[in-house]
PDB file of C-alpha atoms in Angstrom:
ATOM      1  CA  MET A   1       7.891   5.128  43.393  1.00 36.00           C
ATOM      2  CA  ILE A   2       5.387   7.903  42.471  1.00 42.00           C
ATOM      3  CA  SER A   3       5.125  10.751  44.780  1.00 42.00           C
ATOM      4  CA  ILE A   4       2.541   9.507  47.296  1.00 43.00           C
ATOM      5  CA  ARG A   5       1.462  13.013  48.373  1.00 50.00           C
ATOM      6  CA  PHE A   6       0.368  13.861  44.811  1.00 57.00           C
ATOM      7  CA  TRP A   7      -1.363  10.719  43.944  1.00 58.00           C
ATOM      8  CA  ASP A   8      -3.212  10.512  47.269  1.00 63.00           C
ATOM      9  CA  MET A   9      -4.890  13.798  46.302  1.00 68.00           C
ATOM     10  CA  MET A  10      -6.031  12.585  42.940  1.00 75.00           C
ATOM     11  CA  ILE A  11      -8.939  10.099  42.104  1.00 82.00           C
ATOM     12  CA  SER A  12      -7.681   7.452  39.619  1.00 85.00           C
ATOM     13  CA  GLU A  13      -8.763   4.108  38.264  1.00 92.00           C
ATOM     14  CA  GLY A  14      -6.469   1.115  37.705  1.00 93.00           C
ATOM     15  CA  TYR A  15      -6.648  -1.056  34.599  1.00 96.00           C
ATOM     16  CA  SER A  16      -4.854  -4.000  33.147  1.00 97.00           C
ATOM     17  CA  GLN A  17      -6.738  -4.246  29.834  1.00 98.00           C
ATOM     18  CA  ASP A  18      -7.585  -2.132  26.838  1.00 98.00           C
ATOM     19  CA  VAL A  19      -9.131   1.163  27.727  1.00 98.00           C
ATOM     20  CA  TYR A  20     -11.145   3.733  25.703  1.00 98.00           C
ATOM     21  CA  ILE A  21     -11.266   7.416  26.509  1.00 98.00           C
ATOM     22  CA  ALA A  22     -13.741   9.815  24.923  1.00 98.00           C
ATOM     23  CA  ASP A  23     -14.859  13.383  25.557  1.00 97.00           C
ATOM     24  CA  PHE A  24     -18.551  14.169  25.184  1.00 97.00           C
ATOM     25  CA  THR A  25     -18.269  17.838  26.258  1.00 95.00           C
ATOM     26  CA  ASN A  26     -18.753  19.372  22.850  1.00 94.00           C
ATOM     27  CA  PHE A  27     -21.443  16.917  21.776  1.00 96.00           C
ATOM     28  CA  VAL A  28     -23.828  17.838  24.677  1.00 95.00           C
ATOM     29  CA  GLY A  29     -26.999  19.352  23.236  1.00 92.00           C
ATOM     30  CA  LYS A  30     -26.151  18.769  19.614  1.00 93.00           C
ATOM     31  CA  PRO A  31     -28.814  17.290  17.290  1.00 93.00           C
ATOM     32  CA  GLY A  32     -28.314  13.535  17.041  1.00 89.00           C
ATOM     33  CA  TYR A  33     -26.517  13.166  20.209  1.00 92.00           C
ATOM     34  CA  ASP A  34     -29.217  12.424  22.683  1.00 89.00           C
ATOM     35  CA  ASN A  35     -28.867  10.139  25.713  1.00 89.00           C
ATOM     36  CA  LEU A  36     -25.034  10.593  26.094  1.00 95.00           C
ATOM     37  CA  PRO A  37     -23.469   8.307  28.681  1.00 95.00           C
ATOM     38  CA  CYS A  38     -21.944  11.342  30.376  1.00 94.00           C
ATOM     39  CA  GLN A  39     -21.389  15.091  29.651  1.00 94.00           C
ATOM     40  CA  GLY A  40     -17.687  15.142  29.894  1.00 96.00           C
ATOM     41  CA  VAL A  41     -14.752  12.721  29.755  1.00 97.00           C
ATOM     42  CA  MET A  42     -15.449   9.040  29.951  1.00 97.00           C
ATOM     43  CA  VAL A  43     -12.928   6.260  30.563  1.00 97.00           C
ATOM     44  CA  GLY A  44     -14.161   2.813  29.900  1.00 97.00           C
ATOM     45  CA  ILE A  45     -13.085  -0.814  28.922  1.00 97.00           C
ATOM     46  CA  GLN A  46     -15.209  -0.767  25.702  1.00 96.00           C
ATOM     47  CA  GLU A  47     -16.030   1.529  22.853  1.00 96.00           C
ATOM     48  CA  ASN A  48     -18.927   3.909  23.545  1.00 97.00           C
ATOM     49  CA  GLY A  49     -20.407   3.383  20.066  1.00 95.00           C
ATOM     50  CA  ILE A  50     -21.317   7.082  19.677  1.00 96.00           C
ATOM     51  CA  ILE A  51     -18.054   9.030  19.159  1.00 97.00           C
ATOM     52  CA  PRO A  52     -14.495   7.927  18.477  1.00 98.00           C
ATOM     53  CA  SER A  53     -12.131   7.251  21.449  1.00 98.00           C
ATOM     54  CA  PHE A  54      -8.515   7.428  22.152  1.00 98.00           C
ATOM     55  CA  ILE A  55      -7.418   3.714  22.754  1.00 98.00           C
ATOM     56  CA  ILE A  56      -4.869   2.338  25.172  1.00 98.00           C
ATOM     57  CA  ARG A  57      -3.970  -1.150  24.022  1.00 98.00           C
ATOM     58  CA  ASP A  58      -2.748  -3.466  26.822  1.00 98.00           C
ATOM     59  CA  GLU A  59      -2.482  -6.911  25.322  1.00 97.00           C
ATOM     60  CA  ARG A  60      -0.122  -8.195  28.060  1.00 97.00           C
ATOM     61  CA  ALA A  61      -2.341  -6.871  30.966  1.00 97.00           C
ATOM     62  CA  PHE A  62       0.278  -4.695  32.508  1.00 96.00           C
ATOM     63  CA  PRO A  63      -1.293  -2.514  35.311  1.00 95.00           C
ATOM     64  CA  PHE A  64      -1.598   1.276  34.667  1.00 94.00           C
ATOM     65  CA  GLY A  65      -3.691   4.097  36.153  1.00 92.00           C
ATOM     66  CA  VAL A  66      -5.758   6.670  34.546  1.00 94.00           C
ATOM     67  CA  ILE A  67      -6.479  10.030  36.285  1.00 92.00           C
ATOM     68  CA  ASN A  68      -9.634  11.640  34.666  1.00 94.00           C
ATOM     69  CA  ASN A  69      -8.890  15.313  35.586  1.00 91.00           C
ATOM     70  CA  GLU A  70     -12.483  16.260  35.515  1.00 89.00           C
ATOM     71  CA  HIS A  71     -12.881  14.086  38.646  1.00 87.00           C
ATOM     72  CA  ASN A  72     -10.214  16.204  40.381  1.00 83.00           C
ATOM     73  CA  PRO A  73     -11.511  19.743  40.320  1.00 78.00           C
ATOM     74  CA  ALA A  74      -9.869  20.650  43.570  1.00 75.00           C
ATOM     75  CA  VAL A  75      -6.451  20.036  42.177  1.00 76.00           C
ATOM     76  CA  PHE A  76      -6.990  22.269  39.103  1.00 76.00           C
ATOM     77  CA  LYS A  77      -8.115  25.501  40.804  1.00 73.00           C
ATOM     78  CA  ARG A  78      -6.567  28.989  40.678  1.00 71.00           C
ATOM     79  CA  GLU A  79      -6.010  30.888  43.926  1.00 73.00           C
ATOM     80  CA  ASP A  80      -9.263  32.733  43.440  1.00 77.00           C
ATOM     81  CA  GLY A  81     -11.061  29.331  43.258  1.00 73.00           C
ATOM     82  CA  SER A  82     -11.788  29.458  39.614  1.00 72.00           C
ATOM     83  CA  PRO A  83     -11.093  26.332  37.421  1.00 70.00           C
ATOM     84  CA  MET A  84      -8.002  26.343  35.334  1.00 74.00           C
ATOM     85  CA  THR A  85      -7.548  24.797  31.895  1.00 77.00           C
ATOM     86  CA  GLN A  86      -6.303  21.325  31.894  1.00 86.00           C
ATOM     87  CA  CYS A  87      -5.958  18.358  29.724  1.00 93.00           C
ATOM     88  CA  GLU A  88      -8.363  15.405  29.985  1.00 95.00           C
ATOM     89  CA  CYS A  89      -6.290  12.715  31.583  1.00 95.00           C
ATOM     90  CA  ILE A  90      -2.958  11.635  33.040  1.00 93.00           C
ATOM     91  CA  VAL A  91      -1.981   8.052  32.426  1.00 95.00           C
ATOM     92  CA  TYR A  92       0.833   6.197  34.155  1.00 92.00           C
ATOM     93  CA  SER A  93       2.340   2.773  34.559  1.00 92.00           C
ATOM     94  CA  GLU A  94       1.920   1.188  37.972  1.00 88.00           C
ATOM     95  CA  ARG A  95       5.017  -0.505  39.302  1.00 78.00           C
ATOM     96  CA  ASN A  96       5.843  -1.854  42.680  1.00 74.00           C
ATOM     97  CA  ASP A  97       9.544  -2.686  42.044  1.00 75.00           C
ATOM     98  CA  ASN A  98      10.898   0.801  42.487  1.00 75.00           C
ATOM     99  CA  ARG A  99      11.895   1.056  38.839  1.00 81.00           C
ATOM    100  CA  LYS A 100      11.067   3.788  36.502  1.00 86.00           C
ATOM    101  CA  GLY A 101       7.830   3.620  34.404  1.00 90.00           C
ATOM    102  CA  TRP A 102       6.163   5.900  31.946  1.00 94.00           C
ATOM    103  CA  LEU A 103       3.605   8.651  32.188  1.00 93.00           C
ATOM    104  CA  PHE A 104       1.615  10.727  29.645  1.00 96.00           C
ATOM    105  CA  PHE A 105      -0.694  13.716  29.641  1.00 96.00           C
ATOM    106  CA  LEU A 106      -3.565  13.277  27.245  1.00 98.00           C
ATOM    107  CA  GLU A 107      -5.633  15.890  25.362  1.00 98.00           C
ATOM    108  CA  LEU A 108      -8.558  14.929  22.960  1.00 98.00           C
ATOM    109  CA  LYS A 109      -9.427  17.353  20.122  1.00 98.00           C
ATOM    110  CA  TYR A 110     -12.491  16.383  18.107  1.00 98.00           C
ATOM    111  CA  CYS A 111     -12.384  18.127  14.761  1.00 97.00           C
ATOM    112  CA  GLU A 112     -12.722  17.937  10.990  1.00 96.00           C
ATOM    113  CA  PRO A 113      -9.468  17.002   9.063  1.00 97.00           C
ATOM    114  CA  LYS A 114      -9.281  20.682   7.771  1.00 96.00           C
ATOM    115  CA  ASN A 115      -9.167  21.969  11.426  1.00 97.00           C
ATOM    116  CA  ARG A 116      -6.760  19.506  12.931  1.00 97.00           C
ATOM    117  CA  PHE A 117      -3.625  21.636  12.750  1.00 97.00           C
ATOM    118  CA  ASP A 118      -5.222  24.505  14.819  1.00 97.00           C
ATOM    119  CA  ARG A 119      -6.923  22.018  17.192  1.00 97.00           C
ATOM    120  CA  MET A 120      -3.670  20.257  17.723  1.00 97.00           C
ATOM    121  CA  LEU A 121      -1.834  23.393  18.513  1.00 97.00           C
ATOM    122  CA  GLU A 122      -4.626  24.239  21.141  1.00 97.00           C
ATOM    123  CA  GLY A 123      -4.117  20.685  22.595  1.00 97.00           C
ATOM    124  CA  ILE A 124      -0.379  20.970  22.801  1.00 97.00           C
ATOM    125  CA  SER A 125      -0.802  24.388  24.636  1.00 96.00           C
ATOM    126  CA  GLN A 126      -3.163  22.776  27.119  1.00 95.00           C
ATOM    127  CA  LEU A 127      -0.920  19.833  27.608  1.00 96.00           C
ATOM    128  CA  LYS A 128       2.047  22.081  28.405  1.00 95.00           C
ATOM    129  CA  THR A 129       0.013  24.179  30.786  1.00 92.00           C
ATOM    130  CA  THR A 130      -1.226  21.107  32.668  1.00 91.00           C
ATOM    131  CA  CYS A 131       2.315  19.501  32.789  1.00 90.00           C
ATOM    132  CA  ASN A 132       4.001  22.580  34.062  1.00 88.00           C
ATOM    133  CA  TYR A 133       1.282  23.274  36.612  1.00 85.00           C
ATOM    134  CA  ILE A 134       1.606  19.779  38.072  1.00 82.00           C
ATOM    135  CA  LEU A 135       5.398  19.577  37.836  1.00 78.00           C
ATOM    136  CA  LYS A 136       6.527  23.116  38.505  1.00 76.00           C
ATOM    137  CA  GLU A 137       3.757  25.245  40.155  1.00 72.00           C
ATOM    138  CA  ARG A 138       2.445  22.552  42.550  1.00 67.00           C
ATOM    139  CA  GLN A 139       5.736  20.650  42.612  1.00 64.00           C
ATOM    140  CA  GLU A 140       3.638  17.572  43.399  1.00 62.00           C
ATOM    141  CA  LEU A 141       5.193  15.214  40.890  1.00 65.00           C
ATOM    142  CA  ASP A 142       8.832  14.144  40.629  1.00 65.00           C
ATOM    143  CA  ALA A 143       9.491  13.698  36.865  1.00 67.00           C
ATOM    144  CA  THR A 144      12.726  11.934  37.594  1.00 69.00           C
ATOM    145  CA  LEU A 145      10.508   8.924  38.719  1.00 73.00           C
ATOM    146  CA  PHE A 146       9.620   8.212  35.076  1.00 81.00           C
ATOM    147  CA  ASN A 147      11.709   6.713  32.295  1.00 83.00           C
ATOM    148  CA  LYS A 148       9.753   8.627  29.792  1.00 90.00           C
ATOM    149  CA  MET A 149       7.054  11.362  29.853  1.00 93.00           C
ATOM    150  CA  PHE A 150       4.848  12.334  26.896  1.00 97.00           C
ATOM    151  CA  LEU A 151       2.366  15.016  26.001  1.00 97.00           C
ATOM    152  CA  VAL A 152      -0.143  13.132  23.780  1.00 98.00           C
ATOM    153  CA  VAL A 153      -2.574  15.140  21.566  1.00 98.00           C
ATOM    154  CA  SER A 154      -5.215  13.045  19.904  1.00 98.00           C
ATOM    155  CA  THR A 155      -7.796  13.842  17.285  1.00 98.00           C
ATOM    156  CA  PRO A 156     -10.120  10.864  17.603  1.00 98.00           C
ATOM    157  CA  GLY A 157     -11.665   9.857  14.190  1.00 97.00           C
ATOM    158  CA  VAL A 158      -9.191  12.067  12.272  1.00 98.00           C
ATOM    159  CA  GLU A 159      -5.622  11.032  11.687  1.00 97.00           C
ATOM    160  CA  PRO A 160      -3.462  13.566  13.442  1.00 97.00           C
ATOM    161  CA  LEU A 161      -0.485  15.365  11.892  1.00 96.00           C
ATOM    162  CA  ASP A 162       3.016  14.556  12.866  1.00 96.00           C
ATOM    163  CA  PRO A 163       4.105  17.449  15.273  1.00 95.00           C
ATOM    164  CA  PHE A 164       7.618  17.025  13.941  1.00 93.00           C
ATOM    165  CA  ASP A 165       6.766  17.683  10.373  1.00 93.00           C
ATOM    166  CA  ALA A 166       8.316  21.019   9.666  1.00 92.00           C
ATOM    167  CA  SER A 167       5.823  21.771   6.822  1.00 93.00           C
ATOM    168  CA  TYR A 168       3.060  22.184   9.397  1.00 93.00           C
ATOM    169  CA  PHE A 169       4.549  22.929  12.827  1.00 96.00           C
ATOM    170  CA  ASP A 170       7.102  25.490  14.084  1.00 96.00           C
ATOM    171  CA  GLN A 171       9.935  23.098  15.152  1.00 96.00           C
ATOM    172  CA  ASP A 172      11.356  25.698  17.551  1.00 96.00           C
ATOM    173  CA  TYR A 173       7.986  25.663  19.359  1.00 96.00           C
ATOM    174  CA  ILE A 174       7.874  21.941  19.604  1.00 96.00           C
ATOM    175  CA  LEU A 175      11.299  21.834  20.965  1.00 95.00           C
ATOM    176  CA  THR A 176      10.695  24.627  23.456  1.00 96.00           C
ATOM    177  CA  VAL A 177       7.741  22.572  24.725  1.00 96.00           C
ATOM    178  CA  LYS A 178       9.998  19.683  25.195  1.00 94.00           C
ATOM    179  CA  GLU A 179      12.535  21.748  26.995  1.00 94.00           C
ATOM    180  CA  GLU A 180       9.946  23.412  29.244  1.00 92.00           C
ATOM    181  CA  THR A 181       8.228  20.234  30.379  1.00 92.00           C
ATOM    182  CA  GLY A 182      10.740  17.403  29.863  1.00 90.00           C
ATOM    183  CA  ALA A 183       8.187  15.588  27.844  1.00 93.00           C
ATOM    184  CA  LEU A 184       8.088  14.550  24.217  1.00 95.00           C
ATOM    185  CA  VAL A 185       5.133  15.653  22.083  1.00 97.00           C
ATOM    186  CA  LYS A 186       3.145  12.730  20.411  1.00 97.00           C
ATOM    187  CA  ALA A 187       0.142  13.008  18.068  1.00 98.00           C
ATOM    188  CA  VAL A 188      -1.635   9.659  17.943  1.00 98.00           C
ATOM    189  CA  ASN A 189      -5.126   8.182  18.325  1.00 98.00           C
ATOM    190  CA  GLU A 190      -3.918   5.057  20.294  1.00 98.00           C
ATOM    191  CA  VAL A 191      -0.846   3.777  22.155  1.00 98.00           C
ATOM    192  CA  SER A 192       0.174   0.292  23.116  1.00 98.00           C
ATOM    193  CA  ILE A 193       1.668  -0.693  26.456  1.00 98.00           C
ATOM    194  CA  LEU A 194       4.760  -2.925  25.607  1.00 97.00           C
ATOM    195  CA  THR A 195       6.138  -3.061  29.242  1.00 94.00           C
ATOM    196  CA  PRO A 196       5.730  -1.124  32.446  1.00 92.00           C
ATOM    197  CA  ALA A 197       8.659   0.986  31.105  1.00 92.00           C
ATOM    198  CA  LEU A 198       7.850   1.164  27.353  1.00 94.00           C
ATOM    199  CA  LEU A 199       5.085   2.465  25.124  1.00 97.00           C
ATOM    200  CA  ARG A 200       4.552   2.113  21.451  1.00 97.00           C
ATOM    201  CA  PHE A 201       3.143   5.217  19.607  1.00 95.00           C
TER     202      PHE A 201
END
């Protein structure tokens, strides 16, 4: 089971259907983006119709939870009270059979195709920071409770680069991220839930 102490601190929403996650932060105040549905990260069960979303496909209606980190500011504070950098969401399978599930940290990076490499590197860094903060600094989450953990960087509307393509990314860095966090880096704009223990990227 998931560490009850950690999840009791977090505000999360449960789903068993397709979910769309978008971040309006960088669109606030820009021309052509009036009447935005929110000024930050939005998690919903339908496309917002304004900006591209990261999509979680759940055709077989397996239950899962989404933690919108913006809704949990108390968790992501430094000792001096200032907010710390974090990724957008933590998504996890919900199981009541005491078997291991999956979990992924999600970072959205809106960009032009020419900027996706730099934006993805920023995203991977933010994912690593959030993951290590939750697992190591706060020690609130037992990673051994999950069959698989992932750091997912998404560039909605732009096909992301494969982080394991040596022509773009420093493979030693990617492997170091995996060693430091215990999570595999993925670059996708959608994921499918196959079972409570298995995702398809």
